[in-house]
Coordinates of C-alpha atoms and ligand atoms in Angstrom, one line a residue:
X13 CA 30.8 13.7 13.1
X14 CA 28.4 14.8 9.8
X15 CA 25.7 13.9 12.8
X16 CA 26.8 16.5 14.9
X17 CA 27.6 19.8 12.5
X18 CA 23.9 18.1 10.7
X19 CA 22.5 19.1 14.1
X20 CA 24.5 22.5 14.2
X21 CA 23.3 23.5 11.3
X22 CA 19.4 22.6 12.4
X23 CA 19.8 24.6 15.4
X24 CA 20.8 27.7 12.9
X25 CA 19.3 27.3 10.1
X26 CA 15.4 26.8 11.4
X27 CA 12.8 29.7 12.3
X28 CA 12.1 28.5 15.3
X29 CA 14.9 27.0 16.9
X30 CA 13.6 26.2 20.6
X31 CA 11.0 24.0 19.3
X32 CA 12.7 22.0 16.5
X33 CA 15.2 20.9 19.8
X34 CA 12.4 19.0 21.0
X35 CA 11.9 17.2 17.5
X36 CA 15.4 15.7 16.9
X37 CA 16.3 12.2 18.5
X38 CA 20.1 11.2 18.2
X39 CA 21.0 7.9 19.1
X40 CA 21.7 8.5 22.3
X41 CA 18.4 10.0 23.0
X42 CA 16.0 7.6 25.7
X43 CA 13.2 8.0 23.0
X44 CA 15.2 7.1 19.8
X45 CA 14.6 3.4 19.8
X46 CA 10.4 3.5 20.7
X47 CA 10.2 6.5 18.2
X48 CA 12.0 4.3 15.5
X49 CA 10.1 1.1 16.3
X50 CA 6.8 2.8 16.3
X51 CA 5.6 2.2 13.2
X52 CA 7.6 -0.5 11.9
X53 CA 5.2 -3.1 10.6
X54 CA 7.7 -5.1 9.1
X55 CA 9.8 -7.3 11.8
X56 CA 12.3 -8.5 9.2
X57 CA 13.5 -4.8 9.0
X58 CA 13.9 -4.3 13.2
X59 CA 16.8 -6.3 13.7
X60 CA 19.9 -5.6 15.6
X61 CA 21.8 -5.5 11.8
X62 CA 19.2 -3.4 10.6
X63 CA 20.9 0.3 9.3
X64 CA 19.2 2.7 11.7
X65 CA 18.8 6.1 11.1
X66 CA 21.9 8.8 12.8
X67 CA 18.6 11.3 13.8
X68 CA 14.9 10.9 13.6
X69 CA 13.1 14.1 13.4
X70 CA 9.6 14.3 13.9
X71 CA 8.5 18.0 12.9
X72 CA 5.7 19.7 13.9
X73 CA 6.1 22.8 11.1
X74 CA 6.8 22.5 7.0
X75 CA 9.6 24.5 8.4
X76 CA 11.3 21.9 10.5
X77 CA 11.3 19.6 6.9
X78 CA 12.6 22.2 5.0
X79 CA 15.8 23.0 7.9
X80 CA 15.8 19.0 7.4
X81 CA 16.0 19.0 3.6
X82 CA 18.7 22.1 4.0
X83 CA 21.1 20.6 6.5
X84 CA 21.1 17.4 5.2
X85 CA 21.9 18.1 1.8
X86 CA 24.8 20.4 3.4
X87 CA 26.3 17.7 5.5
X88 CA 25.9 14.9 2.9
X89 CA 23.2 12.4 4.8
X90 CA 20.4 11.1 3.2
X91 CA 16.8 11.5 4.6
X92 CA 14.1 8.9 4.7
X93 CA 10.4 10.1 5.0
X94 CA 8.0 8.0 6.9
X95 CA 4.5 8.2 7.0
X96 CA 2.6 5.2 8.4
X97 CA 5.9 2.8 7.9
X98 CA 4.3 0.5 6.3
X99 CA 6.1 -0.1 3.5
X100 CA 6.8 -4.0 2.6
X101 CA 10.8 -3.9 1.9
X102 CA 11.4 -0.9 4.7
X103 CA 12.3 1.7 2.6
X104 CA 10.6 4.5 4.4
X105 CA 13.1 3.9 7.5
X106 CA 16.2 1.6 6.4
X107 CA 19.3 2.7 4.0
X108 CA 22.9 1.5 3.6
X109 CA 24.0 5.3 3.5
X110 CA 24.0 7.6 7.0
X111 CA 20.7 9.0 6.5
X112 CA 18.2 11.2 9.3
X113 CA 14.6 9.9 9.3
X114 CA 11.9 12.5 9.0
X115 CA 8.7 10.9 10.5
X116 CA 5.6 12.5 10.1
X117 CA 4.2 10.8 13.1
X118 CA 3.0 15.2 14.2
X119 CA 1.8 16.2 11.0
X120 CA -1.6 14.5 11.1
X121 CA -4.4 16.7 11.2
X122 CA -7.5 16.1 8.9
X123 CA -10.4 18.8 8.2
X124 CA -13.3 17.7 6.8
X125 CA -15.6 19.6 4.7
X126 CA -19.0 18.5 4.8
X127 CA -21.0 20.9 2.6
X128 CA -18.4 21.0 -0.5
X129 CA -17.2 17.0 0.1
X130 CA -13.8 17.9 0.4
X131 CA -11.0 17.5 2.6
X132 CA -7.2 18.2 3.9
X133 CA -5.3 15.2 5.6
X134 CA -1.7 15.6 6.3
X135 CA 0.6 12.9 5.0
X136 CA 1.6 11.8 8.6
X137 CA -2.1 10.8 9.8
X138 CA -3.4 7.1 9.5
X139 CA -6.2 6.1 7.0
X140 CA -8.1 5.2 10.1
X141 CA -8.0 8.5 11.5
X142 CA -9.1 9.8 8.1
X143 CA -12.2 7.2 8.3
X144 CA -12.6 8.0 11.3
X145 CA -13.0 12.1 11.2
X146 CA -15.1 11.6 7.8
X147 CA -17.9 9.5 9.4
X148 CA -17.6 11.8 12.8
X149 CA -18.9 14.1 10.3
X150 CA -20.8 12.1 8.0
X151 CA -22.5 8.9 7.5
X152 CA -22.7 9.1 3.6
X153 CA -19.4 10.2 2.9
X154 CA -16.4 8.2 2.5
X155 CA -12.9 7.9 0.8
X156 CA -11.5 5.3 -1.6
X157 CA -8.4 4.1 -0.1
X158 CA -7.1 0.6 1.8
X159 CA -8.6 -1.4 4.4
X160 CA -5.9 -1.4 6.6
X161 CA -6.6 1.8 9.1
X162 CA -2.7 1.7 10.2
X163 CA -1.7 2.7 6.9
X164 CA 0.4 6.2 6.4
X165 CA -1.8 8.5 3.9
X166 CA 1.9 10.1 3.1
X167 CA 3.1 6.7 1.4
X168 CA -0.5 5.0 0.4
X169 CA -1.6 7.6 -1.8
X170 CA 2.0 8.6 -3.2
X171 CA 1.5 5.0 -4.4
X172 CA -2.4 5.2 -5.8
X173 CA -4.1 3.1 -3.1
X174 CA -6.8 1.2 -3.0
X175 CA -9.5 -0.3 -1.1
X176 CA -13.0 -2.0 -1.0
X177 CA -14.6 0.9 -2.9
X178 CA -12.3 1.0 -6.0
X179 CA -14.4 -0.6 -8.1
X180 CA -16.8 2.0 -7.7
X181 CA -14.5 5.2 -7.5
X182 CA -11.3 4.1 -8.2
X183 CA -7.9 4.6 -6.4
X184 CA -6.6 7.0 -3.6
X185 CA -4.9 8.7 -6.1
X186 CA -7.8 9.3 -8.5
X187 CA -9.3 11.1 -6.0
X188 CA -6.9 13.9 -5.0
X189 CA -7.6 17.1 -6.2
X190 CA -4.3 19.0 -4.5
X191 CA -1.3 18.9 -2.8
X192 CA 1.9 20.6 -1.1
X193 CA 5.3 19.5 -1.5
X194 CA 8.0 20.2 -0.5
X195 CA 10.8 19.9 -2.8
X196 CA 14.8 19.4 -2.8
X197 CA 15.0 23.2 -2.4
X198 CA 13.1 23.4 0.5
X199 CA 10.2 25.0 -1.6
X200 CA 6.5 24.5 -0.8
X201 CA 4.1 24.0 -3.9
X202 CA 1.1 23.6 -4.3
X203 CA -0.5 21.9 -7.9
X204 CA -0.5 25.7 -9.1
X205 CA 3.2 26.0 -8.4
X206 CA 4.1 22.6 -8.5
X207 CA 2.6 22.3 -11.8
X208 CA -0.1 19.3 -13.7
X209 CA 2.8 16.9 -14.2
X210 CA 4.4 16.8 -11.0
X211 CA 1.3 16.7 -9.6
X212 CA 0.7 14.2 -11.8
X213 CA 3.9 12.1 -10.4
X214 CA 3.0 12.4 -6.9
X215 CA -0.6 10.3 -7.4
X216 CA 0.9 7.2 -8.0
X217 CA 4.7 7.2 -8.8
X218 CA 5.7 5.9 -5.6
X219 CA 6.5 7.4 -2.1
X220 CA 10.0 8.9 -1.8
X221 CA 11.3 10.2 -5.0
X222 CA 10.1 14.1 -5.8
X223 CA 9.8 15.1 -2.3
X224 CA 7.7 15.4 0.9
X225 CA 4.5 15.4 0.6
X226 CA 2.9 17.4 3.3
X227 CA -1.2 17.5 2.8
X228 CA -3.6 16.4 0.2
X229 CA -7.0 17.5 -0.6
X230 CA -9.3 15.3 -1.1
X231 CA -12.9 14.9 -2.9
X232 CA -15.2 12.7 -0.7
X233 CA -17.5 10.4 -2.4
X234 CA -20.6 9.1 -1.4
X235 CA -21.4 6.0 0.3
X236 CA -25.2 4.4 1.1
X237 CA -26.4 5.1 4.9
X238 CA -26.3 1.2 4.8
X239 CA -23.9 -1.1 3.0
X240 CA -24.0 -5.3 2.8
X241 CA -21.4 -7.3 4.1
X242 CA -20.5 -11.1 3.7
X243 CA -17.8 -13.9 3.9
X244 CA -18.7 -17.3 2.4
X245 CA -15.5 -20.0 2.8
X246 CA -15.5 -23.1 0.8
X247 CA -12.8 -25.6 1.5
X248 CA -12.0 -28.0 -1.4
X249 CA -14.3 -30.6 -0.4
X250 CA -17.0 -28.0 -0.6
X251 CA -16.1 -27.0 -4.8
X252 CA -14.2 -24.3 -3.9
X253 CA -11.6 -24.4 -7.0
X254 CA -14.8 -25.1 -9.5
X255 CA -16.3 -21.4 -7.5
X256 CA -12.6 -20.1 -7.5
X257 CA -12.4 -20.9 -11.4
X258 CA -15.7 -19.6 -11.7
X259 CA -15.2 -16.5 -10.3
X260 CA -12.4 -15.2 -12.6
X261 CA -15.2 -14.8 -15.1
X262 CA -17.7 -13.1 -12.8
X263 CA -16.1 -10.6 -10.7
X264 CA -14.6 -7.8 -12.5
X265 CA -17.6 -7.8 -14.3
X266 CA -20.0 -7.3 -12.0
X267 CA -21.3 -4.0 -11.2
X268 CA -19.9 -1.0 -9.8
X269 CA -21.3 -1.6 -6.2
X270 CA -20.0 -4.7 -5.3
X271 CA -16.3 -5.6 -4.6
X272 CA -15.8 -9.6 -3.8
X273 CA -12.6 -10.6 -3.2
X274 CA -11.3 -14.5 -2.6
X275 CA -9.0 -15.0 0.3
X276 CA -7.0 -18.3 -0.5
X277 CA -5.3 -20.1 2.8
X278 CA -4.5 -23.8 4.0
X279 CA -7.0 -25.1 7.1
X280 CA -6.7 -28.4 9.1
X281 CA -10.5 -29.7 8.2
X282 CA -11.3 -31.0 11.5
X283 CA -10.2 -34.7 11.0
X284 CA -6.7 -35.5 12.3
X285 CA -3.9 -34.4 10.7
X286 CA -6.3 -33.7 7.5
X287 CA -5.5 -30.3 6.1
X288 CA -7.3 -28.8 3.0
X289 CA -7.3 -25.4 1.4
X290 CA -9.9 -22.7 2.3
X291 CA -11.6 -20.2 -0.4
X292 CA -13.2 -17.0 1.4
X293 CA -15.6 -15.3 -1.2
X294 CA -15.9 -11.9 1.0
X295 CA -17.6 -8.9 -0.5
X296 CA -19.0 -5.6 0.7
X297 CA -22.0 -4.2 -1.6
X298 CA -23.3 -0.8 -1.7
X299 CA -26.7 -1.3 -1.1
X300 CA -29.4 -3.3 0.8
X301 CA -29.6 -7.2 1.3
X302 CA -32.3 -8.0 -1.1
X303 CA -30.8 -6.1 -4.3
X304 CA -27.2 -8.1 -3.6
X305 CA -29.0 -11.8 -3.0
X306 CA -30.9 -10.9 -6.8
X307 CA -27.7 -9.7 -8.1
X308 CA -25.3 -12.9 -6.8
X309 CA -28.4 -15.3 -7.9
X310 CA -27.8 -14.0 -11.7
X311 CA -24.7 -13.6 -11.7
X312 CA -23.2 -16.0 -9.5
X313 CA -25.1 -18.5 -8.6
X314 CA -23.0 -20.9 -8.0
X315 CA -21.7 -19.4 -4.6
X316 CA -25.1 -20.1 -2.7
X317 CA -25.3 -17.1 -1.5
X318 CA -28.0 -16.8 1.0
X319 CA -29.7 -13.8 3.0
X320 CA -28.4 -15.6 6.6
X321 CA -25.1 -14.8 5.1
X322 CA -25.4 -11.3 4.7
X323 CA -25.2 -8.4 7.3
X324 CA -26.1 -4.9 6.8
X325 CA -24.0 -2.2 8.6
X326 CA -22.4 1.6 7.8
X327 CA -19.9 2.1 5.6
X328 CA -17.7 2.9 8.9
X329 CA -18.5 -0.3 10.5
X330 CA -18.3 -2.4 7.7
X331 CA -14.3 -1.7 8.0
X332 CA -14.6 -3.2 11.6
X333 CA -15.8 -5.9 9.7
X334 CA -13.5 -6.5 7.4
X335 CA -10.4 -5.7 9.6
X336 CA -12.1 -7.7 12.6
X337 CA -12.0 -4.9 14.7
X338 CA -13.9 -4.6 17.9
X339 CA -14.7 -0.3 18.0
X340 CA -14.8 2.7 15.9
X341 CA -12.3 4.5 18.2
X342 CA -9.7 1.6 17.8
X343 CA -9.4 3.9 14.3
X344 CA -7.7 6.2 16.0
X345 CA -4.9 4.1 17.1
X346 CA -1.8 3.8 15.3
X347 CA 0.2 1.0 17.3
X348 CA -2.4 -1.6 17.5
X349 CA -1.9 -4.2 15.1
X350 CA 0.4 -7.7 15.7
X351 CA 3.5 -7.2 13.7
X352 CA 5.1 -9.9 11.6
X353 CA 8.2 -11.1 9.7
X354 CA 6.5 -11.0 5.9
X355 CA 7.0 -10.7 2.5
X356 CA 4.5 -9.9 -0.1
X357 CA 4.7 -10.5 -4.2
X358 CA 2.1 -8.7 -6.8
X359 CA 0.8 -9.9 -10.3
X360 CA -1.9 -9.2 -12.7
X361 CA -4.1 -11.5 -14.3
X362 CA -5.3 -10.7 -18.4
X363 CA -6.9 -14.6 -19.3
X364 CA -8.3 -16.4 -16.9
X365 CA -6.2 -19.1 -15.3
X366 CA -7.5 -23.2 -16.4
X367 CA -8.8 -24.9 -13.6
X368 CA -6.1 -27.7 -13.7
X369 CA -3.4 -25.1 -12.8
X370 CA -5.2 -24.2 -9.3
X371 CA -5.5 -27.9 -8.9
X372 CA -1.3 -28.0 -9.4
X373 CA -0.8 -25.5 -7.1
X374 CA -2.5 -26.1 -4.0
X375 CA 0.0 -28.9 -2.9
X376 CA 2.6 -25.9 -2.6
X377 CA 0.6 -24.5 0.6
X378 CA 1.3 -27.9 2.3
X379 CA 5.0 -27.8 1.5
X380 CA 6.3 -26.4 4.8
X381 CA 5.0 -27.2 8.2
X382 CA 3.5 -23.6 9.5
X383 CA 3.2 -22.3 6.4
X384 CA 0.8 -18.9 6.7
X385 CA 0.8 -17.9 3.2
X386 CA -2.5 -16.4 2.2
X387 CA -2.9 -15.5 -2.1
X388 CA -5.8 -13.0 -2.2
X389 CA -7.3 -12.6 -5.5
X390 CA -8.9 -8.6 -6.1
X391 CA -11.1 -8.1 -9.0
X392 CA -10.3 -5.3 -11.3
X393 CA -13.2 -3.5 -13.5
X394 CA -15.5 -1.4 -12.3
X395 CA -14.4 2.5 -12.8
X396 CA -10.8 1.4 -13.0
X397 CA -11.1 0.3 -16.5
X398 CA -12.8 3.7 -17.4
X399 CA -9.9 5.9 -16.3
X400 CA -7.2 5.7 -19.2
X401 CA -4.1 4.0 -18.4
X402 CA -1.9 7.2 -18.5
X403 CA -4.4 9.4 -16.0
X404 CA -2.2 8.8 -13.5
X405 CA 1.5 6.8 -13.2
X406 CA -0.4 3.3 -11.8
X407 CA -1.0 1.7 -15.1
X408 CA -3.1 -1.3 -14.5
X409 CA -6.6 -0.4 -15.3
X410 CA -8.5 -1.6 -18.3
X411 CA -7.8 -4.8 -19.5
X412 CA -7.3 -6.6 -15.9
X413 CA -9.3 -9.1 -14.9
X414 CA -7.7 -9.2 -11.2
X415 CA -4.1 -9.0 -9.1
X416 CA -2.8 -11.2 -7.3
X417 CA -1.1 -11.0 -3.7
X418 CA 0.9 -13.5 -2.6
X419 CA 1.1 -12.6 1.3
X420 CA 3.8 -14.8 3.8
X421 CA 3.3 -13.2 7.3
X422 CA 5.2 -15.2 10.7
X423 CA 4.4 -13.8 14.1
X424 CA 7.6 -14.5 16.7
X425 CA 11.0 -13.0 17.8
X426 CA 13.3 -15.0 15.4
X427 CA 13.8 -13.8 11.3
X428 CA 15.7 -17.8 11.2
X429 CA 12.8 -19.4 10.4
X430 CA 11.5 -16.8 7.8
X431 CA 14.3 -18.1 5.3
X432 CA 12.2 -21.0 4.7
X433 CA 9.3 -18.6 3.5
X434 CA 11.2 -16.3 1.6
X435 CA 12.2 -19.3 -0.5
X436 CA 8.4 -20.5 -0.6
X437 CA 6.7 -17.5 -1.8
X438 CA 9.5 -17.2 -4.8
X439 CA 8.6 -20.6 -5.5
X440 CA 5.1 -19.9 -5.6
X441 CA 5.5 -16.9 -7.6
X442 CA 7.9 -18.3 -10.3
X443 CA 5.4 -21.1 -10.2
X444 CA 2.5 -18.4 -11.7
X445 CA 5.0 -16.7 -14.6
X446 CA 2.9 -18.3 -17.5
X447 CA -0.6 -17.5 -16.2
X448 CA 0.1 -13.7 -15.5
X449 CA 0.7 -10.9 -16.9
X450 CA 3.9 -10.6 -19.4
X451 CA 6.3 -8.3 -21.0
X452 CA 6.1 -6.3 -18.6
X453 CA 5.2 -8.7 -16.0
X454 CA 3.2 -6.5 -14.2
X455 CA 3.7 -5.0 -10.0
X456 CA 1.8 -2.8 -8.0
X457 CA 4.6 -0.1 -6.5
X458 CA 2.8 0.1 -3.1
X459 CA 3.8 -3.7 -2.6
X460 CA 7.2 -3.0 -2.9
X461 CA 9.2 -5.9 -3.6
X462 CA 12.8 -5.3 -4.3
X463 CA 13.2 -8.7 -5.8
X464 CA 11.9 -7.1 -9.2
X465 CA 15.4 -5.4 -9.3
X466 CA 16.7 -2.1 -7.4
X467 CA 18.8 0.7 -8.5
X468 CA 22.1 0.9 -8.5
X469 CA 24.0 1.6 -5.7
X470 CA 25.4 5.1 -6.0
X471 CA 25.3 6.2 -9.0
X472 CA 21.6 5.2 -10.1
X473 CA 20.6 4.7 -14.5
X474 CA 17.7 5.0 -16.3
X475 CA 18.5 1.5 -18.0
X476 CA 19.1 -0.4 -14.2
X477 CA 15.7 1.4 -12.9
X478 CA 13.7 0.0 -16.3
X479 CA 14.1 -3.2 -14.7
X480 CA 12.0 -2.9 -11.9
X481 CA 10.3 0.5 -13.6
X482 CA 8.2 -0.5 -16.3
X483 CA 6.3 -3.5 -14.2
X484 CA 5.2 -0.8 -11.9
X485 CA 4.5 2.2 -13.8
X486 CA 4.6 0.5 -17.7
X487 CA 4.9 3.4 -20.0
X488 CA 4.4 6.2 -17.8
X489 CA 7.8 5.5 -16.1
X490 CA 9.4 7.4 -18.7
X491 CA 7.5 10.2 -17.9
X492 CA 8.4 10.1 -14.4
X493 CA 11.7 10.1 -15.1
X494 CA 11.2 13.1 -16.8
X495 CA 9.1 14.8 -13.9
X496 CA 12.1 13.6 -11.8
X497 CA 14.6 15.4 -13.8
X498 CA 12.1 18.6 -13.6
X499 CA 11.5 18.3 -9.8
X500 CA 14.9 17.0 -8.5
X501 CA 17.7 16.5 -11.2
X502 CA 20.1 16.1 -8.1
X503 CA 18.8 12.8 -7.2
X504 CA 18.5 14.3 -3.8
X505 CA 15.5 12.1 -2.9
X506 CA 16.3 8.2 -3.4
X507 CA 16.2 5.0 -2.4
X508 CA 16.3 1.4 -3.9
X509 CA 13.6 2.0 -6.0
X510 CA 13.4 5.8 -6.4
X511 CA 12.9 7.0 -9.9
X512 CA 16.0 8.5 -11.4
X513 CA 16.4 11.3 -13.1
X514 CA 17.9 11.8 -16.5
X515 CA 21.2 13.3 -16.4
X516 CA 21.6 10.0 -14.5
X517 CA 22.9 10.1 -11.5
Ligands
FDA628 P1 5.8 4.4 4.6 O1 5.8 5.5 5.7 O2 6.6 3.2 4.9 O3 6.1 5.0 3.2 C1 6.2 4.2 2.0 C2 7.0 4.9 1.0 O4 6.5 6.3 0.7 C3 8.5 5.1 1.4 O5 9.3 5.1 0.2 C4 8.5 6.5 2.0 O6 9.7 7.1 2.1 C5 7.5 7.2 1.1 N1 6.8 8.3 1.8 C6 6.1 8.2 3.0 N2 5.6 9.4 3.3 C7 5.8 10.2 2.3 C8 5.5 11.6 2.1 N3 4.8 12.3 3.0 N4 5.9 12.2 1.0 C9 6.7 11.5 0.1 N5 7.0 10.2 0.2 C10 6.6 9.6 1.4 N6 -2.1 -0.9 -0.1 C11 -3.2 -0.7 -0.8 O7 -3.2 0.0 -1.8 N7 -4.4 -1.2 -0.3 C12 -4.4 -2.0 0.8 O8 -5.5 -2.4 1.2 C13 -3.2 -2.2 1.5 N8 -3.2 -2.9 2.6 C14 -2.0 -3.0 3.4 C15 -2.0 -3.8 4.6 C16 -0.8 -3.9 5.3 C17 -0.8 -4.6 6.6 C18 0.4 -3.2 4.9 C19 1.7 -3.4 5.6 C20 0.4 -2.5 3.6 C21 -0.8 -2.4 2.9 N9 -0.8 -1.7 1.7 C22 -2.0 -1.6 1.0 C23 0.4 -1.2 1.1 C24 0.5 0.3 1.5 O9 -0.4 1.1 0.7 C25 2.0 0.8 1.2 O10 2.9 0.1 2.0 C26 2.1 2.3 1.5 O11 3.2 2.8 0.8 C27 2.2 2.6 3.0 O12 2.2 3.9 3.3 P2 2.9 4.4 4.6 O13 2.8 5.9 4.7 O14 2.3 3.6 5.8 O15 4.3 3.8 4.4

């Protein structure tokens, strides 16, 4: 019943009524379950118990949000924003309350500005696409955000973001230089109206708690015509926990340019039944072949690295690389990835971890039959530990040495099996609680994992959201809880892990 006077009241209340008709997907609607699926990337969250949504909206106009934000504030449902939907725990499209799902799947339009390296991307656009128009454009520009091209910009950069180049120019985040929001009220600011600390919020604090972000501005940065590329896998037979031990000492202090990352997985080794674990040492370097073999020979000699190894590409194609993509125009497509069931845990590394404890831990990957877990190890350093810890709400810059993921993915139709998973990677990750980072122990908001704690249901409190608050933000949570009280003291926008405001609701 709310569902129906909520879509009264969007017929009255919006500017433009005969277009926001053709926006608004009730259940009953033919297109309601494809629209929803869409960008789901997480299978554990598209199950017949899943909550679903009473309406999806999909506006084309700010003004079709801000009808949104009125009506369903009036008619007591609570909205959920998606951008690219990938969010690890579902929070962009699941709640326990009636809610109506805005998705930005229309607002996605990017203009890039060459000459003054800048640009506008709406929130609802793909980082792909974003690649995509930038190197249409441009060669020697880039942006510093993930490698995954399905990625939402709306949730990605609300949560900092980062990708192969944030060694060199640091997050997502650090690189937006504007924004519009829209707020509880319906009202659109921009960082003059919005003012520096809500714009300060919004670059890191976490998608879904001050509002909807519309558009960002971006500055570009630069990128060499030609990058270097490589992937060198060791299994354990081949010294990869000596190079993996090694490593931790190397990478975040290695230049700028390069970003080498180790991909940790279990193989079968080609005898029968034999498995072993696998250490891929991938990097991409901003500059020629030569310079990176003379770099990797001083500093990391160990690795072997060798010139056959390397490949030289553009900055564009070296994302092909990386995401084993066939052609720049799969960039531009939003629903081409195989979804899994998966669950992914985050932690930061201070000291580096004794060789003995990798040795330990490898076993655990040969625990259950079909295990897929992958641990990825990403060096800190760089230009992250040059931008003070309170520049932005993300917190982990200097003193980081690298984060861990801890990454459980199961292709399939069943979520049975998953249990089994779920129950390994908690292992794994209560496992690593003396090697890592402690009091707080540390998180990275855009892996969202409600196992950290949630808020309370209802009624949320500043104490409750602590808990999962200060391993995500440290310190600067409390000043997004003051931002929150500024922006929306109503609580208007929450979820699980929303920042509350003060007055505490
Ligand atoms: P989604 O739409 O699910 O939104 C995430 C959160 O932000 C939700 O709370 C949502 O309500 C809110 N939100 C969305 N749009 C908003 C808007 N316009 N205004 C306000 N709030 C909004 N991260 C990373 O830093 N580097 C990486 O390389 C990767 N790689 C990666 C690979 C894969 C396969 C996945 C599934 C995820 C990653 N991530 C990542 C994590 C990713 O950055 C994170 O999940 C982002 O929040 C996703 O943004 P979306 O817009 O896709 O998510």
């Amino acid at each position: 019943q709310s569902h129906e006077k909520f879509l009264h009241c969007l017929s009255l209340h919006s500017n433009d009524s005969s277009s926001i008709s053709k926006v608004i997907f009730s259940r009953n609607n033919n297109s309601y379950s494809s629209i929803l699926e869409s960008s789901i990337q997480n299978l554990r969250y598209s199950t017949i118990a899943t909550p679903k949504p009473l309406v999806i909206v999909t506006p084309l106009h700010a003004s079709h949000i801000q009808a949104t934000i009125s009506c369903s504030k009036r008619h007591g449902l609570q909205i959920r924003t998606r951008s690219g939907g990938h969010d690890f725990e579902g929070l962009s499209y699941v709640s326990e309350v009636p809610f109506v799902l805005v998705d930005l799947v229309n607002l996605r339009s990017i203009d890039v500005d060459v000459e003054n390296r800048i640009a506008w991307v709406q929130s609802g656009a793909i980082l792909g696409e974003l690649y995509y128009r930038i190197a249409e454009k441009s060669r020697t520009l880039a942006f510093p955000a993930g490698t995954c091209y399905t990625i939402g910009v709306g949730g990605h950069f609300s949560g900092g973001g980062y990708g192969l180049l944030f060694r060199k120019y640091g997050l997502a985040a650090d690189n937006i230089i504007d924004a519009h929001l829209i707020d509880a009220n319906g009202r659109i600011l921009d960082r003059k109206s919005m003012g520096e600390d809500v714009f300060w919020a919004i670059r890191g604090g976490g998608g879904g708690s001050f509002g909807i972000v519309l558009d960002w501005k971006l500055k570009l940065v630069s990128v060499p015509a030609n990058v270097t590329v490589f992937t060198v896998t060791k299994t354990l037979e081949q010294n990869a926990t000596q190079l993996i031990h090694r490593w931790q000492y190397v990478a975040h202090k290695l230049p700028n340019d390069i970003f080498l990352l180790v991909a940790i997985s279990r193989v079968n080794s080609g005898q029968e039944g034999k498995k072993t674990i696998q250490a891929s040492f991938a990097a991409l370097f901003l500059g020629g072949v030569d310079k990176l073999i003379s770099l990797m020979e001083k500093r990391f000699p160990e690795l072997g690295l060798v010139k056959q190894d390397c490949i030289e590409m553009s900055w564009i194609q070296s994302l092909l690389y990386f995401g084993q993509l066939p052609t720049e125009e799969i960039l531009l497509d939003r629903a081409a990835v195989n979804k899994t069931f998966f669950k992914v845990k985050s932690d930061y590394v201070k000291e580096p971890i004794p060789k003995a404890v990798f040795e330990e831990v490898w076993p655990k990957f040969y625990e259950e039959e079909g295990n897929y877990g992958i641990i990825l190890l990403i060096p800190y350093g760089g230009k992250m530990d040059e931008i003070p810890e309170t520049e932005t709400p993300f917190p982990h810059r200097a003193g980081n040495m690298y984060k861990i993921i801890y990454n459980i993915g199961l292709a399939g139709e069943e979520n049975l099996e998953f249990q089994k998973y779920l129950s390994w990677i908690r292992r794994f990750y209560h496992h690593m609680t003396p090697y890592v980072s402690k009091s707080p122990r540390e998180a990275y908001v855009n892996y969202r994992d409600l196992d950290i704690g949630v808020n309370n249901k209802g009624k949320t409190s500043y104490a409750q959201a602590s808990i999962w608050g200060f391993k995500y933000f440290k310190s600067n949570f409390n000043k997004l809880v003051h931002v929150k009280t500024l922006i929306d003291p109503d609580n208007f926008f929450k979820h699980e892990q929303s920042i509350p405001p003060l007055s505490s609701w």
